[in-house]
Coordinates of C-alpha atoms and ligand atoms in Angstrom, one line a residue:
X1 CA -17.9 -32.9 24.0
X2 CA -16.0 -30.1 25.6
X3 CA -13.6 -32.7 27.1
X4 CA -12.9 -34.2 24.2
X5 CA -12.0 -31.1 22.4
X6 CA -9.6 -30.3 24.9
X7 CA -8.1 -33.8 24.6
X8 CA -7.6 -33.5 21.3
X9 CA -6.4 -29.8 21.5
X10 CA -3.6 -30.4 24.1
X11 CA -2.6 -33.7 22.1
X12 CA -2.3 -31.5 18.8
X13 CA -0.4 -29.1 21.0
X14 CA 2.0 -31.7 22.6
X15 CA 3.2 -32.9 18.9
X16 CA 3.7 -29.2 17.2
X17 CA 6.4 -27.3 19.1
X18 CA 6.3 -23.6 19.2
X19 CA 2.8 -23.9 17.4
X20 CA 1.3 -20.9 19.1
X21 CA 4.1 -18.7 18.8
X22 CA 5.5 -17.1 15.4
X23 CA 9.7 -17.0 15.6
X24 CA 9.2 -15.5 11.7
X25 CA 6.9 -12.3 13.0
X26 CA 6.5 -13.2 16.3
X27 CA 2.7 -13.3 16.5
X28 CA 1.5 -13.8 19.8
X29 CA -2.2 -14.6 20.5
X30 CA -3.0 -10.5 21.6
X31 CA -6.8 -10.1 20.8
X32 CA -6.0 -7.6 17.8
X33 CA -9.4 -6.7 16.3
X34 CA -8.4 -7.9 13.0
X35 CA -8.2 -12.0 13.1
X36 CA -7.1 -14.3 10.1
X37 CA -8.6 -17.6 10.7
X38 CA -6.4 -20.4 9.5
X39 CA -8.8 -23.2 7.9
X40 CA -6.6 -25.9 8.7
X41 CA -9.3 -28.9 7.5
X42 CA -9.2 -26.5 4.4
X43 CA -5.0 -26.5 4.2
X44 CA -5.4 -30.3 4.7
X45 CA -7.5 -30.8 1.9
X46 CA -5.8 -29.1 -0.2
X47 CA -2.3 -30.3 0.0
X48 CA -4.1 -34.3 -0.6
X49 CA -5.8 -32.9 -3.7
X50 CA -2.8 -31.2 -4.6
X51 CA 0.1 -34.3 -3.7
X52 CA -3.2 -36.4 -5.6
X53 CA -2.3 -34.5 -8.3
X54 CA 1.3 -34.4 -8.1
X55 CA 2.2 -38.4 -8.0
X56 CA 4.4 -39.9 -8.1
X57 CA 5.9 -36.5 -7.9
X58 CA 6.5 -35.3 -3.8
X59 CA 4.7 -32.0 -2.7
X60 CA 6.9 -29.7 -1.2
X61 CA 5.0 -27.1 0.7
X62 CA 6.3 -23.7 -0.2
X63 CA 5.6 -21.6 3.4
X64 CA 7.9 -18.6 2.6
X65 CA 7.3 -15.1 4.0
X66 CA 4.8 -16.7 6.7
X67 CA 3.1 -19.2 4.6
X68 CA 2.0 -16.2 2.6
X69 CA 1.0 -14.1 5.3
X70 CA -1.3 -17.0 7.0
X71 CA 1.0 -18.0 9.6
X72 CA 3.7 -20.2 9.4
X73 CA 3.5 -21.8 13.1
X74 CA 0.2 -22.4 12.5
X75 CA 0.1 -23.7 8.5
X76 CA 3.7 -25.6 9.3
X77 CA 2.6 -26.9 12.3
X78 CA -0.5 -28.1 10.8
X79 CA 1.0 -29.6 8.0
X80 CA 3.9 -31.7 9.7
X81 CA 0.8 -33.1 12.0
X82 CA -0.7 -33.6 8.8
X83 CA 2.2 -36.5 7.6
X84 CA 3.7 -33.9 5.5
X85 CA 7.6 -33.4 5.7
X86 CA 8.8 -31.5 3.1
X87 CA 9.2 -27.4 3.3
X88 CA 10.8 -25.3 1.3
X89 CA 11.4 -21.1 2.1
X90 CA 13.0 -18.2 0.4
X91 CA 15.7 -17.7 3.2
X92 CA 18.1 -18.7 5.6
X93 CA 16.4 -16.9 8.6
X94 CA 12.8 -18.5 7.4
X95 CA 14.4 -21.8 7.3
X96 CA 15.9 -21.6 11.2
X97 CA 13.0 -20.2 12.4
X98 CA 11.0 -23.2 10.5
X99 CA 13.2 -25.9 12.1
X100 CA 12.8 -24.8 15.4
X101 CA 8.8 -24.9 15.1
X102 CA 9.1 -28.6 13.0
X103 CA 12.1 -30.1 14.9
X104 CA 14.7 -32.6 12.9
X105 CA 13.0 -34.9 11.2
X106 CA 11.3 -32.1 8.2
X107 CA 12.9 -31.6 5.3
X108 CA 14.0 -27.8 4.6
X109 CA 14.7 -25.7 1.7
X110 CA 15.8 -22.4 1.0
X111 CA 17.2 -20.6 -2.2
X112 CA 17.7 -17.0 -2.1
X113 CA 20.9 -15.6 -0.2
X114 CA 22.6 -12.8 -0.3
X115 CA 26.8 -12.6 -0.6
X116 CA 27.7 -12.5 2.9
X117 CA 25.2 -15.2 3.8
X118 CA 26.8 -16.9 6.8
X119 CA 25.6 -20.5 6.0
X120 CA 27.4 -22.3 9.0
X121 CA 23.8 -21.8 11.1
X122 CA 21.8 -23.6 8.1
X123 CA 23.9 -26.3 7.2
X124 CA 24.6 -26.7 10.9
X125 CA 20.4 -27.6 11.2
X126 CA 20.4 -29.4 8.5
X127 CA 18.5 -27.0 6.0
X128 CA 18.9 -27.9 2.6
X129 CA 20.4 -25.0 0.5
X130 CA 19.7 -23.8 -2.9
X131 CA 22.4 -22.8 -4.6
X132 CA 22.8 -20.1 -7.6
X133 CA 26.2 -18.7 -8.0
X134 CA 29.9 -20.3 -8.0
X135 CA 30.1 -17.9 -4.9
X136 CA 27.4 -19.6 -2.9
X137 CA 28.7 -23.1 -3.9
X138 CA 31.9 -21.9 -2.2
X139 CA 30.9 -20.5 1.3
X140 CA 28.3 -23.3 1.4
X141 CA 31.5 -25.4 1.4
X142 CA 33.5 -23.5 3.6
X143 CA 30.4 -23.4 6.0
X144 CA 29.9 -27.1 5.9
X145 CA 34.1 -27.7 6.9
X146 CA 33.4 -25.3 9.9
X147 CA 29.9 -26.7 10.9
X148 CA 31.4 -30.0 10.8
X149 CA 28.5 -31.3 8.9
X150 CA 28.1 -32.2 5.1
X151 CA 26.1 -29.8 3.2
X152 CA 22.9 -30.5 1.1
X153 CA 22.6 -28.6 -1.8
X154 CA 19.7 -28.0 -4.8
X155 CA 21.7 -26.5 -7.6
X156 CA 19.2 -23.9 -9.2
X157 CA 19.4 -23.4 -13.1
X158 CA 18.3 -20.3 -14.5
X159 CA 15.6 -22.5 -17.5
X160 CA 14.6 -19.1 -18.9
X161 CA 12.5 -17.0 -16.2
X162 CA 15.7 -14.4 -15.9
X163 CA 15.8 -14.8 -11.9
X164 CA 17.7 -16.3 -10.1
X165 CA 19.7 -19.7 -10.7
X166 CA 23.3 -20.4 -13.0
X167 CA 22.2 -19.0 -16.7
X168 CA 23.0 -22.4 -18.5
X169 CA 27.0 -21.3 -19.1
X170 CA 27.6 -20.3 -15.5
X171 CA 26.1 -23.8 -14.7
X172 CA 28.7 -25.5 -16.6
X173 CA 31.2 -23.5 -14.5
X174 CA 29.3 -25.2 -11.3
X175 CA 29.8 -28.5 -13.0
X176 CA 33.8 -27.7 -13.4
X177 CA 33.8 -26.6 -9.9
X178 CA 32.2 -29.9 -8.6
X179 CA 34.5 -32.0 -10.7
X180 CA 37.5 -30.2 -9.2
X181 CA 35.9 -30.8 -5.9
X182 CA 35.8 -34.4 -6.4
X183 CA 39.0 -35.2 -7.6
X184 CA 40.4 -32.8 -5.2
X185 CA 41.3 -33.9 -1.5
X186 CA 39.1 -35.7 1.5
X187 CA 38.6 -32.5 3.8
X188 CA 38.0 -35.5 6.1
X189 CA 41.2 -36.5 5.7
X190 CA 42.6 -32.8 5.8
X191 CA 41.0 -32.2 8.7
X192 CA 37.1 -31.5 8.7
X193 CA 35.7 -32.4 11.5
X194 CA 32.7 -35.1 11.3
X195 CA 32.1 -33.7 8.0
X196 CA 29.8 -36.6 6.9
X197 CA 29.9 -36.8 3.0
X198 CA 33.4 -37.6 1.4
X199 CA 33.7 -33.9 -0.3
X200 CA 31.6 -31.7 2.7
X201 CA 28.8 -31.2 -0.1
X202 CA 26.6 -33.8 -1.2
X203 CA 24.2 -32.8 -4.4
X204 CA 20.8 -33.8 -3.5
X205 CA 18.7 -31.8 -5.9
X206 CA 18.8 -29.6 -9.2
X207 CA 15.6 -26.9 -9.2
X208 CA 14.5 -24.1 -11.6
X209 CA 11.7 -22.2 -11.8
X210 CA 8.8 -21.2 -14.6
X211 CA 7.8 -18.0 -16.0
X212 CA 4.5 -18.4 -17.8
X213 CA 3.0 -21.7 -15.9
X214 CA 0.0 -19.7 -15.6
X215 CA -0.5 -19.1 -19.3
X216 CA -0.7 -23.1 -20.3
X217 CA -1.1 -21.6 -24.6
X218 CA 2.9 -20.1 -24.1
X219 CA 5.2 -22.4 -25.5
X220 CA 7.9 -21.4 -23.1
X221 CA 7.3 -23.6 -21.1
X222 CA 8.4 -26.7 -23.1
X223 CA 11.4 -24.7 -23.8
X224 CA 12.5 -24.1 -20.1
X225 CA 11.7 -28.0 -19.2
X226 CA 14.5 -28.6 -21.9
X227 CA 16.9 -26.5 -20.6
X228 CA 16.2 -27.6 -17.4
X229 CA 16.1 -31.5 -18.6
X230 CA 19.7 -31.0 -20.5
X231 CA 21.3 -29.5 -17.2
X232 CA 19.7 -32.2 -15.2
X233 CA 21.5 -35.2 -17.7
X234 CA 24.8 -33.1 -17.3
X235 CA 24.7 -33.0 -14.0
X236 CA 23.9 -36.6 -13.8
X237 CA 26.8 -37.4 -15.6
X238 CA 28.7 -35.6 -13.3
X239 CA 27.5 -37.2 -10.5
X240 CA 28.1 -40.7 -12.1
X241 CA 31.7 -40.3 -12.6
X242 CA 32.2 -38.8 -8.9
X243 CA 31.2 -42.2 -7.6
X244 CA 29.1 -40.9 -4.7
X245 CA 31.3 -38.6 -3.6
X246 CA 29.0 -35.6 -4.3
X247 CA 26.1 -37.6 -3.6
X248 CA 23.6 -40.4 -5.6
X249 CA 23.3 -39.7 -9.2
X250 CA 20.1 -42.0 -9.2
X251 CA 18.9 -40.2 -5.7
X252 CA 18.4 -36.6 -7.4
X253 CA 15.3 -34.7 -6.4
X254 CA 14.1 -32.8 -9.3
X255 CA 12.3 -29.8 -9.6
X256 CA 10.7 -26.8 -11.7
X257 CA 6.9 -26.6 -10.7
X258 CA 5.2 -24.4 -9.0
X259 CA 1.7 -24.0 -8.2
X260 CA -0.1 -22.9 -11.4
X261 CA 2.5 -25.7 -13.2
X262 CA 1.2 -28.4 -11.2
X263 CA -2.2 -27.5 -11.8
X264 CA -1.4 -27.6 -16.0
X265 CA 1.2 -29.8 -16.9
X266 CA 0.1 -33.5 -17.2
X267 CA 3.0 -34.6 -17.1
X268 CA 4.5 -33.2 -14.4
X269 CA 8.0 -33.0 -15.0
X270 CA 10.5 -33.9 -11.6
X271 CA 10.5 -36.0 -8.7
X272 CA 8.4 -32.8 -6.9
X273 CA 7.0 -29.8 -7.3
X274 CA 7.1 -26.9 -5.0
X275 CA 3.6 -25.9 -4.1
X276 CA 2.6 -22.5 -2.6
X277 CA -0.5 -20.6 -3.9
X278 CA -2.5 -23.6 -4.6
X279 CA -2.1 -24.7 -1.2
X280 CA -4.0 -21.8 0.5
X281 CA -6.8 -22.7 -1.3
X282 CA -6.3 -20.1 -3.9
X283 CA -6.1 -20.2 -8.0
X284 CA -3.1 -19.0 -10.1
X285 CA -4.9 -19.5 -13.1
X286 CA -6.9 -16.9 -14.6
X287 CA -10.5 -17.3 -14.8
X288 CA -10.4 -20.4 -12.7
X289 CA -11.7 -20.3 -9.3
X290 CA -10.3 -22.6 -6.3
X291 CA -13.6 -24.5 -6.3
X292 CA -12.7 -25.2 -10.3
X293 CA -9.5 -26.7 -9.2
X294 CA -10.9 -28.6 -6.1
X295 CA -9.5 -26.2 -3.7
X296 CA -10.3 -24.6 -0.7
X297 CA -9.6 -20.6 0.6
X298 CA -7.7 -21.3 4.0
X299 CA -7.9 -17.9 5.1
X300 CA -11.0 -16.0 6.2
X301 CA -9.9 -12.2 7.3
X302 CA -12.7 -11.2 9.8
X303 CA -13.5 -7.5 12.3
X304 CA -16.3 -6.6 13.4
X305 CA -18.4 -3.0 13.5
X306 CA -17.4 -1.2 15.9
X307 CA -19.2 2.3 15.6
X308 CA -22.3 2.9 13.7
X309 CA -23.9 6.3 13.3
X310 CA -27.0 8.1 11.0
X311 CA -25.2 10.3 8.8
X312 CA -27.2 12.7 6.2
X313 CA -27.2 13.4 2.4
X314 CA -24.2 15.3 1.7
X315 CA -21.6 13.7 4.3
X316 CA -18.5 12.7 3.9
X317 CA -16.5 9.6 4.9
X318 CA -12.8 9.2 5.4
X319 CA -9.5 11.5 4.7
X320 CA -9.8 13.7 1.3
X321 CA -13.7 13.4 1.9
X322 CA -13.4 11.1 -1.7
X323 CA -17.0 9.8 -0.9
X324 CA -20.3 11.9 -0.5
X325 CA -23.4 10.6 0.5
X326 CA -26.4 11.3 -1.6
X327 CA -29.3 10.2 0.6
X328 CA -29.5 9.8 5.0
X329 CA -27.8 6.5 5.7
X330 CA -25.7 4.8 8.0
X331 CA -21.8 4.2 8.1
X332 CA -20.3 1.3 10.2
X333 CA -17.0 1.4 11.3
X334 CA -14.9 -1.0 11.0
X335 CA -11.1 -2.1 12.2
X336 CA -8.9 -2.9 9.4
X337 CA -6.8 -0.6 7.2
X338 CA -3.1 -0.6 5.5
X339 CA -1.5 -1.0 8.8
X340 CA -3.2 -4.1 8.5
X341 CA -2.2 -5.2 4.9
X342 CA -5.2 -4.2 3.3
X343 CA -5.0 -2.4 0.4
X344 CA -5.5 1.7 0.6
X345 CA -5.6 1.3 -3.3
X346 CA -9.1 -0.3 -3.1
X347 CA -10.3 2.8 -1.6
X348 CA -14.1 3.3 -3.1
X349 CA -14.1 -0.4 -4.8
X350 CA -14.0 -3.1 -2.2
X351 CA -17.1 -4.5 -0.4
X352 CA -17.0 -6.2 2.7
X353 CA -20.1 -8.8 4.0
X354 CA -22.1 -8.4 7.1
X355 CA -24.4 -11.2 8.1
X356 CA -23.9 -12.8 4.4
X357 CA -25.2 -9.3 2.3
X358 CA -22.1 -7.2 1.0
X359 CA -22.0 -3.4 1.6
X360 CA -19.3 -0.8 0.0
X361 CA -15.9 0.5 1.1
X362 CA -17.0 4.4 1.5
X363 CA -14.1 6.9 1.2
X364 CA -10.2 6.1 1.7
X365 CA -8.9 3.3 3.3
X366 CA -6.9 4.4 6.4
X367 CA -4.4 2.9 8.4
X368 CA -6.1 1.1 11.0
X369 CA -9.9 1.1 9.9
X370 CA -12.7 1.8 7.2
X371 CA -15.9 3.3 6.8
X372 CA -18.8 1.0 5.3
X373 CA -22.2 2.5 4.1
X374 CA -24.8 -0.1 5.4
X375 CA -27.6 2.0 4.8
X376 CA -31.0 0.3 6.3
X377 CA -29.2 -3.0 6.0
X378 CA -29.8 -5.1 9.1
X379 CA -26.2 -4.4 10.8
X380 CA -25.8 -4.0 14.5
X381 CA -22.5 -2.9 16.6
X382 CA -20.2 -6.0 17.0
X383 CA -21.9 -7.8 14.5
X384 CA -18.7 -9.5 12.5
X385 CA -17.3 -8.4 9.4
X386 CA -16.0 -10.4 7.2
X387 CA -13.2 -8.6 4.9
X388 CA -11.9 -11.2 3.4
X389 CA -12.4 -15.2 2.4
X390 CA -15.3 -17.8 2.6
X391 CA -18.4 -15.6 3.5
X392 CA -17.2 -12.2 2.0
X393 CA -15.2 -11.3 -1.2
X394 CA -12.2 -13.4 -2.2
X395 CA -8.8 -12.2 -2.7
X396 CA -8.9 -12.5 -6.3
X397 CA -12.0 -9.7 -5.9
X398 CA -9.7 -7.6 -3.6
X399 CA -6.6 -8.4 -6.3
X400 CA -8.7 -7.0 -8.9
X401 CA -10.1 -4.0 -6.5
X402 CA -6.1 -2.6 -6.4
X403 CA -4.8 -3.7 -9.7
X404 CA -2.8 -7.0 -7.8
X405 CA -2.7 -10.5 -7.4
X406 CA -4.1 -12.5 -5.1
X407 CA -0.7 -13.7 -4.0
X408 CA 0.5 -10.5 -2.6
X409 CA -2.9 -9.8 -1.2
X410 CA -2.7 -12.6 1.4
X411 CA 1.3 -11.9 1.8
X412 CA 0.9 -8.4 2.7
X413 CA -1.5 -9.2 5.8
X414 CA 0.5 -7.5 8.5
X415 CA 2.0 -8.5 12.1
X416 CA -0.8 -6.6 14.0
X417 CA -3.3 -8.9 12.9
X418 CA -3.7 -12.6 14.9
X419 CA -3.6 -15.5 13.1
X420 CA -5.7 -17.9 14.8
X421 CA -7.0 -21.9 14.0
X422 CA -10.7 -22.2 12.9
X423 CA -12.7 -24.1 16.0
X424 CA -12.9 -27.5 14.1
X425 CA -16.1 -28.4 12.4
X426 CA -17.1 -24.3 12.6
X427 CA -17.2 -24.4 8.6
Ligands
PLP1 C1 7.4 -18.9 -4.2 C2 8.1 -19.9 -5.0 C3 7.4 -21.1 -5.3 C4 6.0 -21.3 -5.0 O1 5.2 -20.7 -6.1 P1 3.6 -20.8 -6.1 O2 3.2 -20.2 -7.4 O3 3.1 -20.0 -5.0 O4 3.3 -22.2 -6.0 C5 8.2 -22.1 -5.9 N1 9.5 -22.0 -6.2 C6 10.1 -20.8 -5.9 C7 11.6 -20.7 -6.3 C8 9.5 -19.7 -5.3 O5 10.1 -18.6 -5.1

């Protein structure tokens, strides 16, 4: 039994490079006292309910700002073992550090950059970029004649949410621009390098993104898929009369949806949606739970007590003394605070579980750690806490416990805490 775990461990380990380390935060291993444990059956599941869902429509698996603070060595990795090969990020410097953990053969996106974005390094690994502003399109361009290499863009059209992306007149500028471009000359022939699509830029996707998904009633929507749709068919007609030389008209990859749209919309409208939230195991619909939407949490936050003393009637906990007790009890200490991601702002609200019962956040929450009132529950030193997933409160409890979302609750876990697999078959 043993054996065979470690078999199959150092197998898994062989085919995901750079799996136990984090380029993105660099996360190494260190025994913090705080743990995230990475469900990765859980991740698994969902993304086959999820790509069930989706078809014919591709999931692309959005793992920006460390696959929403669950670890994105440990989520990509998992994923790309997984079969999965498409990955899309908010940046350049996400997207490098997410080809050097996957290798070649993913598929990489990223869309927001600033002016002086330097994308030579990107187009260079092949990253996929998404482009917003006449500006970009132009130093993507200029990058792709000095990295030698053709670059693939995503044009992203601004469909309503106010965000990034060309507002629906700038696009037609874009669409200008890329006529120009093809009519203009070969850089090939003018000298670019190995450059290895006629113009340097080949057009491989158009993207935009919705407001209101979550809110399936709001008619805007509709509206923003027909914007979208009537940039899409100008683009395509674009395409068409460049005669592949700003890439395959009937070869676009299109796509608006994000989590909460691919949970709603039936149709789906694109080739593929780009999937974050729902991934994690976690609900972007209001009054809908994962387990509603066939989804499971991936992340379970865990500490463990670490002092536990009598106090009497009348004591305080924490800074500011915001919490008196009213009768003899007991407070357990317990690692975890802001310096951990957890929210000060649920100071006096949140409860955290110890062997399956839930006891109350006493007083403020503090940088590193938190005071629990256990009372004459049965709760011994080093017995484990868990703060956060399967077994304690979920984040939508802690989202609601400091006026959030759950999104940002799992995104703001910090650097000090590990992120570590779940032993398989433990849940
Ligand atoms: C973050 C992000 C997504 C993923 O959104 P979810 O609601 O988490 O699925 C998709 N597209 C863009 C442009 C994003 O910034």
């Amino acid at each position: 039994m043993t054996s065979e775990l470690g078999t199959d461990d150092s197998r898994r380990r062989a085919s995901r490079p750079g799996r136990y380390s984090c380029p993105v935060t660099r996360i190494e291993s260190s025994g913090s006292l705080v743990r995230a444990e990475i469900d990765e059956a859980a991740l698994r599941a969902n993304a086959e309910t999820l790509a069930g869902r989706l078809s014919p429509a591709r999931l692309k698996c959005i793992v920006k700002a460390n696959a929403y603070g669950h670890g994105i060595d440990i989520v990509a990795g998992s994923l790309f073992a997984a079969g999965w090969r498409e990955f899309g990020v908010a940046t350049i410097p996400e997207a490098l550090a997410l080809r050097e953990i996957l290798g070649e053969s993913a598929v990489i996106s990223a869309w927001l950059h600033g002016p002086e974005t330097d994308f030579a390094p990107a187009v260079g690994a092949g990253i996929e970029i998404g482009v917003s502003t006449l500006a970009c399109l132009d130093s993507v361009r200029d990058a792709a004649r000095r990295a030698g290499r053709g670059a693939r863009v995503h044009l992203k059209v601004d469909s309503g949410l106010g965000r990034n992306g060309f507002s629906p007149a700038d696009f037609d500028d874009a669409l200008h621009r890329l006529e120009e471009i093809a009519a203009g000359p070969v850089p090939g022939a003018s000298g670019a390098p190995g450059a290895s699509s006629p113009t340097g830029i080949e057009i491989v996707g158009i993207m935009s993104h919705f407001a209101v998904a979550d809110e399936p009633e709001r008619a805007e929507t509709a509206e923003q898929v027909a914007v979208f749709d009537s940039a899409r068919r100008r683009l395509r007609a674009v395409l068409t009369a460049a005669s592949g030389r700003l890439g395959d008209p009937d070869r676009l990859d299109i796509h608006i949806a994000n989590s909460p749209a691919a949970l709603t919309l039936d149709p789906l409208p694109g080739t593929s949606a780009r999937v974050g939230l729902a991934l994690y195991g976690l609900s972007p619909l209001e009054g809908r739970t994962p387990a509603d939407l066939g989804l499971r949490p991936v992340m379970r936050l865990v500490s463990e007590v670490v002092n536990l003393k009598h106090v009497p009637a009348g004591h305080g906990a924490s800074y500011g003394l915001t919490y008196t007790t009213e009768h003899d009890t007991r407070f357990a200490l317990v690692p975890g605070g802001y310096g951990d991601g957890i929210p000060r702002a649920a100071s006096n609200r949140a409860e955290v579980a110890i062997r399956g019962r839930r006891y109350p956040v006493v007083g403020r929450i503090a940088m590193d750690q938190m005071v629990i009132d256990v009372g004459e529950g049965a709760v011994d030193l080093g017995d484990e806490v868990v703060i956060l997933g399967p077994g304690g409160p979920s984040a939508d409890e802690w989202a609601t416990w400091s006026d959030t979302i759950n999104y940002e609750i799992v995104t703001r876990i910090s650097a000090r805490v590990d992120r570590t697999p779940l032993p398989p078959g433990t849940r």
